[in-house]
Structure formats: structure tokens, C-alpha cells
Coordinates of C-alpha atoms in Angstrom, one line a residue:
Chain A
X838 CA -23.9 -34.1 -6.7
X839 CA -21.3 -33.8 -4.0
X840 CA -18.7 -31.0 -3.6
X841 CA -15.4 -31.2 -1.8
X842 CA -12.9 -28.3 -1.5
X843 CA -9.2 -28.1 -0.6
X844 CA -6.9 -25.0 -0.1
X845 CA -3.6 -25.6 -1.8
X846 CA -0.5 -23.5 -0.8
X847 CA -0.7 -20.3 1.3
X848 CA 0.7 -16.8 1.5
X849 CA 0.5 -14.5 -1.5
X850 CA -0.5 -17.1 -4.0
X851 CA -2.8 -20.0 -3.2
X852 CA -5.3 -22.2 -5.0
X853 CA -8.7 -23.5 -4.1
X854 CA -9.5 -27.0 -5.5
X855 CA -13.2 -27.8 -6.1
X856 CA -14.1 -31.3 -6.9
X857 CA -17.7 -32.1 -7.9
X858 CA -18.7 -35.7 -8.0
X859 CA -21.7 -36.9 -10.1
X860 CA -21.3 -34.8 -13.2
X861 CA -23.3 -37.2 -15.4
X862 CA -25.8 -34.7 -16.8
X863 CA -25.6 -33.9 -20.4
X864 CA -28.7 -32.0 -21.4
X865 CA -30.4 -29.6 -19.0
X866 CA -28.7 -26.8 -17.1
X867 CA -27.9 -27.8 -13.5
X868 CA -27.3 -25.4 -10.7
X869 CA -25.4 -26.4 -7.6
X870 CA -26.5 -24.5 -4.6
X871 CA -23.7 -24.8 -2.2
X872 CA -22.0 -22.3 0.1
X873 CA -18.3 -22.0 0.4
X874 CA -15.8 -19.8 2.1
X875 CA -13.2 -18.2 -0.3
X876 CA -10.8 -15.4 0.5
X877 CA -12.5 -14.9 3.8
X878 CA -16.0 -14.3 2.4
X879 CA -19.0 -16.6 1.9
X880 CA -19.9 -17.4 -1.7
X881 CA -22.5 -19.5 -3.4
X882 CA -21.1 -22.0 -5.9
X883 CA -23.2 -22.3 -9.0
X884 CA -22.6 -24.8 -11.8
X885 CA -24.1 -24.0 -15.2
X886 CA -23.9 -27.2 -17.2
X887 CA -24.0 -26.7 -20.1
X888 CA -24.6 -23.0 -20.6
X889 CA -25.1 -21.2 -23.9
X890 CA -22.3 -18.6 -24.1
X891 CA -22.8 -15.3 -25.8
X892 CA -20.5 -16.3 -28.6
X893 CA -23.0 -19.1 -29.4
X894 CA -21.1 -22.2 -28.2
X895 CA -22.0 -24.3 -25.2
X896 CA -19.9 -23.9 -22.2
X897 CA -19.7 -25.3 -18.7
X898 CA -19.4 -22.6 -16.2
X899 CA -18.6 -22.8 -12.5
X900 CA -19.1 -19.5 -10.7
X901 CA -18.8 -18.1 -7.2
X902 CA -21.5 -15.6 -6.4
X903 CA -20.8 -13.3 -3.5
X904 CA -23.5 -13.7 -0.8
X905 CA -25.6 -10.9 0.5
X906 CA -24.1 -8.4 -1.9
X907 CA -26.8 -5.7 -1.8
X908 CA -24.8 -2.9 -3.2
X909 CA -22.6 -2.8 -6.3
X910 CA -19.1 -4.2 -6.1
X911 CA -19.1 -4.5 -2.3
X912 CA -16.6 -7.3 -2.5
X913 CA -13.1 -6.1 -3.6
X914 CA -12.9 -8.7 -6.4
X915 CA -16.4 -8.0 -7.7
X916 CA -19.6 -9.7 -6.6
X917 CA -19.3 -12.7 -8.8
X918 CA -16.3 -14.7 -10.1
X919 CA -16.1 -17.3 -12.8
X920 CA -14.0 -20.1 -11.5
X921 CA -14.1 -22.2 -14.7
X922 CA -15.4 -21.8 -18.2
X923 CA -14.8 -24.6 -20.7
X924 CA -16.4 -25.6 -23.9
X925 CA -19.0 -28.4 -23.3
X926 CA -17.6 -30.4 -26.2
X927 CA -14.1 -30.3 -24.7
X928 CA -15.1 -30.9 -21.1
X929 CA -14.3 -34.6 -21.1
X930 CA -11.3 -34.5 -23.4
X931 CA -9.8 -31.6 -21.4
X932 CA -9.4 -33.7 -18.3
X933 CA -11.6 -31.5 -16.2
X934 CA -14.3 -34.2 -16.1
X935 CA -13.1 -37.7 -15.3
X936 CA -15.2 -40.6 -14.1
X937 CA -18.3 -38.3 -13.7
X938 CA -16.3 -36.1 -11.5
X939 CA -15.2 -32.5 -12.3
X940 CA -12.1 -31.0 -10.7
X941 CA -11.4 -27.3 -11.0
X942 CA -8.6 -25.3 -9.4
X943 CA -9.3 -21.7 -8.7
X944 CA -6.4 -19.3 -8.2
X945 CA -7.1 -17.1 -5.1
X946 CA -6.2 -13.4 -5.4
X947 CA -4.8 -11.8 -2.2
X948 CA -7.0 -9.1 -0.6
X949 CA -6.6 -5.5 -1.7
X950 CA -3.6 -3.7 -0.2
X951 CA -4.0 -0.1 -1.2
X952 CA -4.7 1.1 2.4
X953 CA -1.7 -0.9 3.6
X954 CA 0.6 0.6 1.0
X955 CA -0.6 4.2 1.5
X956 CA -0.3 3.7 5.3
X957 CA 3.4 2.8 4.7
X958 CA 3.8 5.8 2.5
X959 CA 2.6 8.0 5.4
X960 CA 4.9 6.4 7.9
X961 CA 7.9 6.4 5.6
X962 CA 7.4 10.1 4.6
X963 CA 8.9 9.3 1.2
X964 CA 8.1 12.1 -1.2
X965 CA 6.3 14.2 1.4
X966 CA 5.9 17.8 0.3
X967 CA 4.1 19.4 3.2
X968 CA 4.7 19.6 6.9
X969 CA 2.1 20.3 9.6
X970 CA 3.3 21.6 12.9
X971 CA 0.6 20.7 15.5
X972 CA 1.3 22.0 19.1
X973 CA 5.0 21.2 19.0
X974 CA 4.7 18.0 17.0
X975 CA 5.3 17.8 13.3
X976 CA 3.6 15.6 10.7
X977 CA 4.9 15.1 7.1
X978 CA 2.4 14.3 4.4
X979 CA 1.6 14.4 0.7
X980 CA -0.5 17.2 -0.8
X981 CA -2.0 15.1 -3.6
X982 CA -3.2 12.3 -1.2
X983 CA -4.7 14.9 1.2
X984 CA -6.4 16.7 -1.8
X985 CA -7.8 13.5 -3.2
X986 CA -9.5 12.8 0.1
X987 CA -10.6 16.2 1.4
X988 CA -12.2 19.1 -0.6
X989 CA -10.7 21.5 2.0
X990 CA -7.1 20.3 1.4
X991 CA -7.9 20.3 -2.4
X992 CA -8.8 24.0 -2.3
X993 CA -5.9 24.8 0.1
X994 CA -3.2 23.2 -2.1
X995 CA -4.5 23.2 -5.6
X996 CA -7.4 25.8 -5.6
X997 CA -7.3 29.4 -6.8
X998 CA -6.6 30.6 -3.2
X999 CA -3.7 28.2 -2.6
X1000 CA -1.2 29.3 -0.1
X1001 CA 2.1 30.4 -1.6
X1002 CA 4.4 29.0 1.1
X1003 CA 2.3 25.9 1.5
X1004 CA 5.2 23.6 2.3
X1005 CA 4.4 24.3 5.9
X1006 CA 0.9 24.6 7.3
X1007 CA 0.4 25.3 11.0
X1008 CA -2.6 23.6 12.5
X1009 CA -4.3 25.4 15.4
X1010 CA -7.0 24.2 17.8
X1011 CA -6.3 20.5 17.4
X1012 CA -4.3 18.0 19.5
X1013 CA -1.4 16.1 17.8
X1014 CA -3.1 12.8 18.5
X1015 CA -6.3 13.9 16.8
X1016 CA -4.5 15.3 13.8
X1017 CA -2.4 12.0 13.6
X1018 CA -5.5 9.8 13.7
X1019 CA -7.1 12.0 11.0
X1020 CA -4.0 11.7 8.8
X1021 CA -4.1 7.9 9.2
X1022 CA -7.8 7.8 8.2
X1023 CA -7.0 9.9 5.1
X1024 CA -4.3 7.4 4.0
X1025 CA -5.9 4.1 5.1
X1026 CA -9.7 4.7 5.3
X1027 CA -9.7 3.4 8.9
X1028 CA -9.3 4.5 12.5
X1029 CA -8.5 1.3 14.4
X1030 CA -8.5 3.2 17.7
X1031 CA -12.3 3.8 17.4
X1032 CA -12.9 0.0 17.7
X1033 CA -11.7 0.1 21.3
X1034 CA -14.3 0.7 24.0
X1035 CA -12.3 2.8 26.5
X1036 CA -13.5 6.3 27.6
X1037 CA -10.3 7.8 26.0
X1038 CA -11.6 6.5 22.6
X1039 CA -14.9 8.3 23.0
X1040 CA -12.9 11.4 23.8
X1041 CA -10.8 10.9 20.6
X1042 CA -14.0 10.4 18.6
X1043 CA -15.4 13.7 20.0
X1044 CA -12.4 15.7 18.8
X1045 CA -12.2 13.7 15.5
X1046 CA -15.7 14.5 14.6
X1047 CA -14.8 18.2 14.8
X1048 CA -11.7 17.6 12.6
X1049 CA -13.7 15.5 10.1
X1050 CA -16.2 18.4 9.8
X1051 CA -13.5 20.9 9.4
X1052 CA -11.8 19.0 6.5
X1053 CA -15.1 17.6 5.0
X1054 CA -14.2 14.0 5.6
X1055 CA -17.8 12.7 5.5
X1056 CA -17.1 9.0 6.1
X1057 CA -14.8 9.7 9.1
X1058 CA -17.6 11.9 10.5
X1059 CA -20.1 9.0 10.3
X1060 CA -17.5 6.6 11.8
X1061 CA -17.1 9.0 14.8
X1062 CA -20.9 9.4 15.1
X1063 CA -21.3 5.6 15.3
X1064 CA -18.6 5.4 18.0
X1065 CA -20.1 8.3 20.0
X1066 CA -23.5 6.7 19.9
X1067 CA -22.1 3.9 22.1
X1068 CA -20.9 6.4 24.7
X1069 CA -24.4 8.0 25.3
X1070 CA -25.3 7.7 29.0
X1071 CA -26.8 10.0 31.6
X1072 CA -23.5 11.7 32.2
X1073 CA -22.7 12.3 28.5
X1074 CA -26.0 12.7 26.7
X1075 CA -26.4 16.5 27.0
X1076 CA -22.8 17.3 26.0
X1077 CA -23.1 14.9 23.1
X1078 CA -26.3 16.5 22.0
X1079 CA -24.6 19.9 21.9
X1080 CA -21.7 18.5 19.9
X1081 CA -24.0 16.7 17.5
X1082 CA -26.0 19.9 16.9
X1083 CA -22.8 22.0 16.5
X1084 CA -21.2 19.6 14.0
X1085 CA -24.3 18.7 12.0
X1086 CA -24.3 15.1 13.1
X1087 CA -28.0 14.3 12.4
X1088 CA -27.9 10.6 13.3
X1089 CA -26.1 11.2 16.6
X1090 CA -28.5 14.0 17.4
X1091 CA -31.5 11.7 17.0
X1092 CA -29.9 9.1 19.3
X1093 CA -29.2 11.7 22.0
X1094 CA -32.7 13.2 21.7
X1095 CA -34.2 9.7 22.1
X1096 CA -32.0 8.9 25.1
X1097 CA -32.9 12.2 26.9
X1098 CA -36.5 12.6 26.0
X1099 CA -37.5 8.9 25.5
X1100 CA -36.2 7.4 28.7
X1101 CA -37.7 7.3 32.2
X1102 CA -38.2 10.3 34.5
X1103 CA -35.3 9.3 36.7
X1104 CA -33.1 9.2 33.6
X1105 CA -34.2 12.7 32.7
X1106 CA -33.6 13.9 36.3
X1107 CA -30.0 12.6 36.2
X1108 CA -29.3 14.2 32.8
X1109 CA -30.7 17.5 33.9
X1110 CA -28.3 17.6 36.8
X1111 CA -25.2 17.4 34.6
X1112 CA -23.1 20.4 33.7
X1113 CA -23.7 19.5 30.0
X1114 CA -27.4 20.0 30.4
X1115 CA -26.9 23.3 32.2
X1116 CA -24.7 24.5 29.3
X1117 CA -27.3 23.4 26.8
X1118 CA -30.0 25.3 28.7
X1119 CA -27.8 28.4 28.8
X1120 CA -26.7 28.3 25.1
X1121 CA -29.3 26.6 23.1
X1122 CA -32.9 27.5 23.6
X1123 CA -33.7 25.8 20.2
X1124 CA -32.4 22.5 21.5
X1125 CA -34.4 22.8 24.7
X1126 CA -37.6 23.4 22.6
X1127 CA -36.8 20.4 20.4
X1128 CA -36.3 18.2 23.5
X1129 CA -39.6 19.4 24.9
X1130 CA -41.4 18.5 21.7
X1131 CA -39.7 15.1 21.6
X1132 CA -40.6 14.3 25.3
X1133 CA -44.2 15.4 24.7
X1134 CA -44.5 13.2 21.6
X1135 CA -43.4 10.2 23.7
X1136 CA -46.1 10.8 26.3
X1137 CA -49.0 10.4 23.9
Chain B
X374 CA -37.1 -13.8 21.3
X375 CA -38.0 -12.2 18.0
X376 CA -36.0 -9.8 15.9
X377 CA -37.2 -7.2 13.4
X378 CA -35.1 -4.8 11.5
X379 CA -35.7 -1.5 9.5
X380 CA -33.4 0.6 7.4
X381 CA -34.0 4.3 8.1
X382 CA -32.8 7.0 5.7
X383 CA -30.4 6.3 2.8
X384 CA -27.4 7.7 1.0
X385 CA -24.3 8.7 2.9
X386 CA -25.8 8.4 6.3
X387 CA -28.4 5.8 7.3
X388 CA -29.5 3.9 10.4
X389 CA -30.5 0.3 11.1
X390 CA -33.2 -0.2 13.6
X391 CA -33.1 -3.5 15.5
X392 CA -36.1 -4.4 17.6
X393 CA -35.9 -7.4 19.9
X394 CA -39.1 -8.6 21.5
X395 CA -39.1 -10.8 24.6
X396 CA -36.2 -9.3 26.6
X397 CA -37.5 -10.5 30.0
X398 CA -34.3 -12.3 31.1
X399 CA -32.4 -10.9 34.0
X400 CA -29.9 -13.4 35.2
X401 CA -28.1 -15.6 32.7
X402 CA -26.3 -14.5 29.5
X403 CA -28.4 -14.9 26.4
X404 CA -27.1 -15.1 22.9
X405 CA -29.4 -14.4 20.0
X406 CA -28.2 -16.3 16.9
X407 CA -29.8 -14.4 14.0
X408 CA -28.4 -13.4 10.6
X409 CA -28.8 -10.0 9.3
X410 CA -27.6 -8.0 6.2
X411 CA -25.9 -4.8 7.1
X412 CA -23.9 -2.6 4.8
X413 CA -24.1 -5.2 2.1
X414 CA -22.5 -8.0 4.2
X415 CA -24.0 -10.8 6.2
X416 CA -23.6 -10.6 10.0
X417 CA -24.6 -12.6 13.0
X418 CA -26.5 -10.6 15.6
X419 CA -25.4 -11.6 19.2
X420 CA -27.1 -10.3 22.3
X421 CA -25.1 -10.6 25.5
X422 CA -27.6 -9.9 28.3
X423 CA -26.2 -9.0 30.8
X424 CA -22.4 -9.1 30.2
X425 CA -19.7 -8.4 32.7
X426 CA -17.6 -5.6 31.2
X427 CA -13.9 -5.2 31.7
X428 CA -14.4 -2.3 34.0
X429 CA -16.4 -4.6 36.3
X430 CA -20.0 -3.4 35.8
X431 CA -22.7 -5.3 34.0
X432 CA -23.6 -4.3 30.5
X433 CA -26.0 -5.4 27.9
X434 CA -24.2 -5.7 24.6
X435 CA -25.7 -6.2 21.1
X436 CA -23.0 -7.0 18.6
X437 CA -22.8 -7.7 14.9
X438 CA -20.2 -10.4 14.1
X439 CA -19.0 -10.6 10.5
X440 CA -19.8 -14.0 9.1
X441 CA -17.1 -16.2 7.6
X442 CA -14.3 -13.8 8.4
X443 CA -11.3 -16.2 8.2
X444 CA -8.6 -13.5 8.0
X445 CA -8.0 -10.5 10.0
X446 CA -9.9 -7.3 9.2
X447 CA -11.4 -8.6 6.0
X448 CA -14.4 -6.4 6.4
X449 CA -13.6 -2.7 6.0
X450 CA -15.2 -1.8 9.3
X451 CA -13.6 -4.6 11.3
X452 CA -14.9 -8.2 11.8
X453 CA -17.2 -7.3 14.7
X454 CA -19.1 -4.2 15.6
X455 CA -20.8 -3.4 18.9
X456 CA -24.2 -2.0 18.1
X457 CA -25.2 -1.1 21.6
X458 CA -23.6 -1.2 25.0
X459 CA -25.5 -0.1 28.0
X460 CA -25.3 -0.6 31.7
X461 CA -27.6 -3.4 32.8
X462 CA -28.9 -1.3 35.7
X463 CA -29.8 1.5 33.3
X464 CA -31.3 -0.6 30.6
X465 CA -34.9 -0.1 31.5
X466 CA -34.6 3.5 32.7
X467 CA -32.7 4.5 29.5
X468 CA -35.7 3.7 27.4
X469 CA -33.9 1.1 25.3
X470 CA -36.0 -1.7 26.9
X471 CA -39.7 -1.0 27.1
X472 CA -42.5 -3.6 27.6
X473 CA -39.9 -6.5 27.4
X474 CA -38.8 -5.2 24.0
X475 CA -35.4 -3.7 23.2
X476 CA -35.0 -1.2 20.4
X477 CA -31.6 -0.2 19.2
X478 CA -30.6 2.1 16.3
X479 CA -27.3 1.5 14.7
X480 CA -25.6 4.2 12.5
X481 CA -24.3 2.6 9.3
X482 CA -21.0 3.8 8.0
X483 CA -20.6 4.1 4.2
X484 CA -18.2 1.7 2.5
X485 CA -14.5 2.7 2.2
X486 CA -13.9 5.1 -0.6
X487 CA -10.1 5.4 -0.8
X488 CA -9.9 3.6 -4.2
X489 CA -12.7 5.9 -5.6
X490 CA -10.9 9.0 -4.4
X491 CA -7.5 7.9 -5.8
X492 CA -9.1 6.9 -9.1
X493 CA -10.5 10.5 -9.3
X494 CA -7.0 11.9 -8.5
X495 CA -5.6 9.9 -11.4
X496 CA -8.2 11.1 -13.8
X497 CA -8.1 14.8 -12.7
X498 CA -4.3 14.8 -12.9
X499 CA -4.3 17.3 -10.0
X500 CA -0.8 17.6 -8.5
X501 CA 0.7 15.1 -11.1
X502 CA 4.5 15.4 -11.1
X503 CA 5.5 12.8 -13.7
X504 CA 4.5 12.1 -17.3
X505 CA 4.8 8.8 -19.2
X506 CA 4.8 9.0 -23.0
X507 CA 3.7 5.5 -24.2
X508 CA 3.7 5.0 -28.0
X509 CA 2.4 8.4 -28.7
X510 CA -0.1 8.6 -25.8
X511 CA 0.8 10.5 -22.6
X512 CA -0.2 9.6 -19.0
X513 CA 0.2 11.9 -16.0
X514 CA 0.7 10.4 -12.6
X515 CA 1.9 11.0 -9.0
X516 CA 5.4 9.7 -8.1
X517 CA 4.5 9.1 -4.4
X518 CA 1.4 7.0 -5.2
X519 CA 3.4 5.0 -7.8
X520 CA 6.3 4.5 -5.3
X521 CA 3.9 3.4 -2.5
X522 CA 2.6 0.6 -4.7
X523 CA 5.6 -0.5 -6.7
X524 CA 9.1 -1.2 -5.4
X525 CA 10.4 -0.5 -9.0
X526 CA 8.9 3.0 -9.1
X527 CA 10.1 3.6 -5.5
X528 CA 13.7 2.9 -6.6
X529 CA 13.2 4.9 -9.8
X530 CA 11.8 8.0 -8.2
X531 CA 13.2 7.9 -4.6
X532 CA 16.1 5.5 -4.6
X533 CA 19.8 6.2 -4.8
X534 CA 19.8 5.7 -8.6
X535 CA 16.8 8.1 -9.2
X536 CA 16.7 9.6 -12.6
X537 CA 17.6 13.3 -12.7
X538 CA 15.1 14.4 -15.3
X539 CA 12.4 12.1 -13.9
X540 CA 9.5 14.4 -14.6
X541 CA 9.2 12.6 -17.9
X542 CA 9.7 8.8 -18.2
X543 CA 9.4 7.2 -21.6
X544 CA 7.8 3.7 -21.5
X545 CA 9.0 1.2 -24.2
X546 CA 7.7 -2.1 -25.2
X547 CA 4.2 -1.6 -23.8
X548 CA 0.8 -0.6 -25.3
X549 CA -0.9 2.5 -24.0
X550 CA -4.0 0.4 -23.1
X551 CA -1.9 -1.9 -21.0
X552 CA 0.0 1.0 -19.2
X553 CA -3.4 2.7 -18.6
X554 CA -4.9 -0.4 -17.0
X555 CA -1.8 -0.8 -14.9
X556 CA -2.0 2.8 -13.7
X557 CA -5.7 2.4 -12.8
X558 CA -4.8 -0.8 -10.8
X559 CA -2.1 1.2 -8.9
X560 CA -4.6 3.9 -7.9
X561 CA -7.7 1.7 -7.3
X562 CA -6.5 -1.8 -6.6
X563 CA -8.8 -3.2 -9.3
X564 CA -8.9 -3.9 -13.1
X565 CA -12.6 -4.0 -13.9
X566 CA -11.8 -5.0 -17.6
X567 CA -10.5 -8.4 -16.3
X568 CA -14.0 -9.4 -15.2
X569 CA -15.2 -9.4 -18.8
X570 CA -15.0 -12.7 -20.7
X571 CA -14.1 -11.5 -24.2
X572 CA -10.9 -12.8 -25.9
X573 CA -9.6 -9.2 -25.9
X574 CA -9.6 -9.3 -22.1
X575 CA -7.4 -12.4 -22.1
X576 CA -5.1 -10.6 -24.5
X577 CA -5.0 -7.6 -22.1
X578 CA -4.3 -10.0 -19.1
X579 CA -1.4 -11.5 -21.1
X580 CA 0.3 -8.1 -21.5
X581 CA -0.7 -7.0 -18.0
X582 CA 1.0 -9.9 -16.4
X583 CA 4.3 -8.9 -18.1
X584 CA 3.8 -5.3 -16.9
X585 CA 2.9 -6.5 -13.3
X586 CA 6.1 -8.5 -13.3
X587 CA 8.2 -5.6 -14.6
X588 CA 6.9 -3.2 -11.8
X589 CA 6.6 -5.9 -9.1
X590 CA 2.9 -5.5 -8.6
X591 CA 2.3 -8.9 -7.1
X592 CA -1.4 -8.7 -6.5
X593 CA -2.0 -7.6 -10.1
X594 CA 0.1 -10.5 -11.3
X595 CA -2.1 -13.0 -9.5
X596 CA -5.3 -11.2 -10.7
X597 CA -4.0 -11.7 -14.3
X598 CA -3.0 -15.4 -13.6
X599 CA -6.5 -16.0 -12.4
X600 CA -8.0 -14.4 -15.5
X601 CA -5.7 -16.3 -17.9
X602 CA -6.5 -19.6 -16.2
X603 CA -10.0 -19.2 -17.7
X604 CA -8.6 -18.8 -21.2
X605 CA -6.7 -22.1 -21.3
X606 CA -7.9 -24.3 -24.1
X607 CA -6.3 -26.4 -26.8
X608 CA -5.4 -23.4 -28.9
X609 CA -3.9 -21.3 -26.1
X610 CA -2.4 -23.8 -23.6
X611 CA 1.1 -24.0 -25.0
X612 CA 1.6 -20.2 -25.5
X613 CA 0.1 -19.7 -22.0
X614 CA 2.6 -22.2 -20.5
X615 CA 5.5 -20.4 -22.1
X616 CA 4.2 -17.1 -20.7
X617 CA 3.7 -18.6 -17.3
X618 CA 7.2 -20.0 -17.2
X619 CA 8.8 -16.7 -18.5
X620 CA 7.0 -14.5 -16.0
X621 CA 7.3 -16.8 -13.0
X622 CA 3.5 -17.5 -12.7
X623 CA 3.7 -20.7 -10.7
X624 CA -0.1 -21.2 -10.3
X625 CA -0.9 -20.6 -14.0
X626 CA 2.0 -22.9 -15.0
X627 CA 0.5 -25.7 -12.9
X628 CA -2.9 -25.2 -14.6
X629 CA -1.4 -25.2 -18.1
X630 CA 0.7 -28.4 -17.3
X631 CA -2.4 -30.1 -16.0
X632 CA -4.4 -29.2 -19.1
X633 CA -1.8 -30.4 -21.6
X634 CA -0.5 -33.4 -19.8
X635 CA -3.6 -34.4 -17.8
X636 CA -6.2 -34.4 -20.6
X637 CA -7.0 -37.0 -23.3
X638 CA -4.8 -38.1 -26.2
X639 CA -7.0 -36.1 -28.6
X640 CA -6.5 -33.1 -26.5
X641 CA -2.7 -33.5 -26.5
X642 CA -2.8 -34.1 -30.3
X643 CA -4.6 -30.8 -30.9
X644 CA -2.3 -28.9 -28.5
X645 CA 0.8 -30.3 -30.3
X646 CA -0.4 -29.0 -33.6
X647 CA -0.5 -25.4 -32.4
X648 CA 2.2 -22.9 -33.3
X649 CA 2.6 -22.2 -29.6
X650 CA 3.6 -25.8 -28.9
X651 CA 6.1 -25.7 -31.8
X652 CA 7.7 -22.6 -30.3
X653 CA 7.8 -24.3 -26.9
X654 CA 9.6 -27.3 -28.4
X655 CA 12.1 -25.1 -30.2
X656 CA 12.8 -22.8 -27.2
X657 CA 12.3 -24.7 -24.0
X658 CA 13.6 -28.2 -23.7
X659 CA 13.2 -28.0 -19.9
X660 CA 9.4 -27.4 -20.3
X661 CA 9.2 -30.4 -22.7
X662 CA 10.9 -32.6 -20.1
X663 CA 8.5 -31.3 -17.3
X664 CA 5.5 -32.0 -19.5
X665 CA 6.8 -35.5 -20.2
X666 CA 7.2 -36.2 -16.5
X667 CA 3.7 -34.8 -15.8
X668 CA 2.1 -37.0 -18.5
X669 CA 4.0 -40.1 -17.3
X670 CA 2.8 -39.4 -13.7
X671 CA -0.8 -39.3 -14.9
X672 CA -0.5 -42.7 -16.7
X673 CA 0.4 -44.6 -13.5

């Protein structure tokens, strides 16, 4: 059996043509183990030929099974898609199979665009019902979207203690750039800035992890932890450890501890000379004890 | 070089441990071509060792490159993730490389949950500001979310012609189950019902394609076209062709035309005996002419 594939059309609506040569089986079920890229993902193409359908009749099914889908519904369109399903008895008369060759055209669905649409809603300010003044800058947003994403905003806008004049909520102790990035995350589930490797980005992530903790945005918090883990070096390790401890970032804390207590003596010497380490010594005796235990464990 | 991997922890926050044995190179760049499943997706693990960073210093970078990522940003966390980035000079003293073995722990970020959160917002009705009575059933929703997703709702609620008493919008000519499925699509970008293969699902898809056209939900329309394409058989082909023509479903139309005009004579005979074909004959002479041309083209 041979498989060939062609993409037809492009843009919002396009079709994938799969042509399988050598469809001369009639009795046993045949599976076709062949990988194929569809909609930007890798899929396994499986041909069930013929296949006893739950209604009792025999069908020929051609399916795309999403590869390496460990969790449930990781792929936006589901983890498996049936490309063609036809009655075995009609396969030849339907025109799908001709000269022992089966041709199927599969309509491709565009990728999900919910984050894009909500991002545009945030930018357009259409229907916004709350304004956040943040250090001289003002942000317009939608209470229901904020509440859907953050338990803190839910309580603030729709809980029993909701503010009466909640059309305007002043934000203290946060930079406008940080609040703006947090808003974009709330609407789009992403912070593109965090993908950059500049020092400024690590700085943003440090502030964003505080904001994420304040508004209980758990996924944003892990995104920031992940980004900050790349910025651990001798100059930042101690400060980062203090931040991780303060904001309850367990994974980041483990990585900082490992870096400080698990490296070489020269490494530890350099870390101990930083202002961050001096602050840690002055303010957190518990952390110092934890570091001591970790370093001792490494020596064994 | 050998690679071993371990998942640490589970739930919201977990870590992937990558251990690479045989890191004894010092001069040339080395790439490690190895596949790995992370966060439910397949990635290629690349080790750049050492790698000249844009700031000028030499770094060791371990990256995960998302496999078969044809489009931009298909994977929620971006198409490539840097797992570790450390200064080449510090690699050994940092503790990452010990006994020619490099151990890196990568914090895994949970999958995006925007559709889940918005789905919960729809169900909870918190902050809903519009009610749709649909044949005796009532649906509560949020104008801003509807407007973000559908240009028709945008014009209705925020355009120049916006209805004055728009807190209640009666929906005519649609079943509650269809309107409900459309609402869920608007909030979650998915219609799980369409993945089922029952006849009732094809029936829902037929009504949903009309609803999607009415509210300009382009992606939903293609999802329905894809589902309906599986339901094409001798009994449905003619009705489906009429629907595709009426709702401007170009891909579905092509598939129906192929099925009717491209199959066997027996196939055509059976289709021509259906009520759907008789309706097509009575109401659409253009379609009949198109079918004739298609069938003629096949004969050549």
C-alpha cells in the first residue's frame, strides 16, 4: 500500500487529499501505519478496512490519530479524527475506490482562535466596564473575563464583598508594563515577552510572578517560574531563592537550592558575596538552614 | 551521548529531568537529535554546546523544538523552548555538568485553560448581561464575549444599530440544542458533540452550519462542513448538496458533487430516487447543470 497526500487550497478553508494505492483487500482488517503532517501537527494515518461499525454494518474507516497525545484532548480538534467513513458495500460504487486506489479528501479546520479574538476585545476596549489606573496609565477591561480567569477578580467584582463603585479600581505597587502583560495573559493565555532571552524579560517575569500570586493566576505563575529558572546564575541565585520562597514557587526554589548548594565551592563563594545572599542571611534564617542541609546532603 | 528523562511531581506543577551522559566535548558545537514527549507533545531535544550567544559570551543551550510545527505558534507554549542556558565557563562549576554528565530540570507549564475558564463562565452565568429565549428555553450570556467572536453580535450589541432593549434577544428559527451548542463553541472554541458518529450528530451539524453562517462564525462553519462530509451517502448526498450551496460551504459542495457525479451509475441511480434529488431538480437548475458538467468531465 502506498500513500500520497496533497494540500488543496489555502487560507481559512483548505482540503487534504489522501490517495492510497493498493486497496485490493476485501476480508481482513488492514491498518496503515503512516505518519502525516496535518494542521501543523503530526498524525498517524490508520485505515480500518473493513471495520464493523457499532450499528452493525461494515464500514471502511480512515482515521488520523494524534501522535504522542499523553493527556486528554491536548490537540484542539481532539486526539483522533475520522477522515472517511463509508459503507464497505458502497466503497466501490461510491467512487472512493477506483482501480484498487482509494482517494479521500479531508476538510481541514483552521486552528482555534479564541485567544486571538479575546486579545482583540482587550485592545478594542469594546464593552469594557472597568478601568484600572496604574501609576498614571489607565487600562480598560471586562469584569466577566477577569472573573472567569482569576478567583481574586471573581470575589472583587461578583462576590459578597464586591466594591460598590467598582467601575474604577486603582492598582498600587505594580508597574503599568507588568499589569499590561498580566491583562494580556488573562485574555490570551500567553505572555510572548517571556520567550525572549533579554535580562529585561527576567525582570518582567520577577514582577509578573508576584502579580500572578496576587491574582491567583496559577498557570501564569508556573510560566514565570519556568522563565526565571533560565536566569539563575551566581549573581541572581540568592535573590531568586528569596523570591521563590516568598511567592511559594516550589519548583523555582528547588532549582535555586540546587544551584547554590549543589555546585562547586567557587560557585558558592561567588554567590555568598552577592547582596542577595547577604539579604537572605539577614532575613531568612530558615532558608539558610535549608541550604546548609542541602549542601551537606550533596557532600555524602 | 545518552539521554535519560524522568517526570518529577504531577498535577499543576511538575518538572522534567533530562540527564545527558557523555558531555566531554569542549570545542565544536554538538547537536543531540533525540525525540522526547513533553506536555503531551513530541519535541526534538537539541544541545548546543557551546553556543555563541547574542551578547557575545559562550553558552550551553539545551532546547526543545516542537516537531512538525508548520504554522506559527501552533503549540500553546511556542514552537521552541529553551530548557537550559548557562555560561560555558560556568557549566562545570555550576553543578550542571558532573562526571561528564549534564543534568537539567525543566519546569513544565500546564496546558492553556482559557477555553475551560470561559466554558465555566458560560455555565455559571456570572456577570451575564443578555438573555436569549429560544423556543421556550432561556440562555444567559455575556455580550462582550459574543461580540469578540461574532461580527453579527458585535454589530447587534455594540454597533450603530444596536438594539435599545438588548438585554433580551429572542431567537427565531433555531432549536435550543443548536443555539446551546453554538454558545458553547463561542466560549470554548469546540463542539465535542461533533466528534460522535451518530446520525443525530450529523443532524446537529446541519443546523449548526446554518447558525454559524447566520452569526459569521467561520471556524464553526468549517468544523460542521468537515463533520457533514462524513455523512455523505446515497441517501443524503442531494440534500447535503442543496445545503452546501445555500450556506456557501464550498468544500462540502465539492465533496457532494464528487460523490454524485463521480461514482458509479448505480450510485447515481440511487441518489436520483431520493426526495432530496427531486427537490434539487425542482429548485436549482444551476446545480443540475453543474452536476451534468461534473459527470461529463469524469467520463472523458
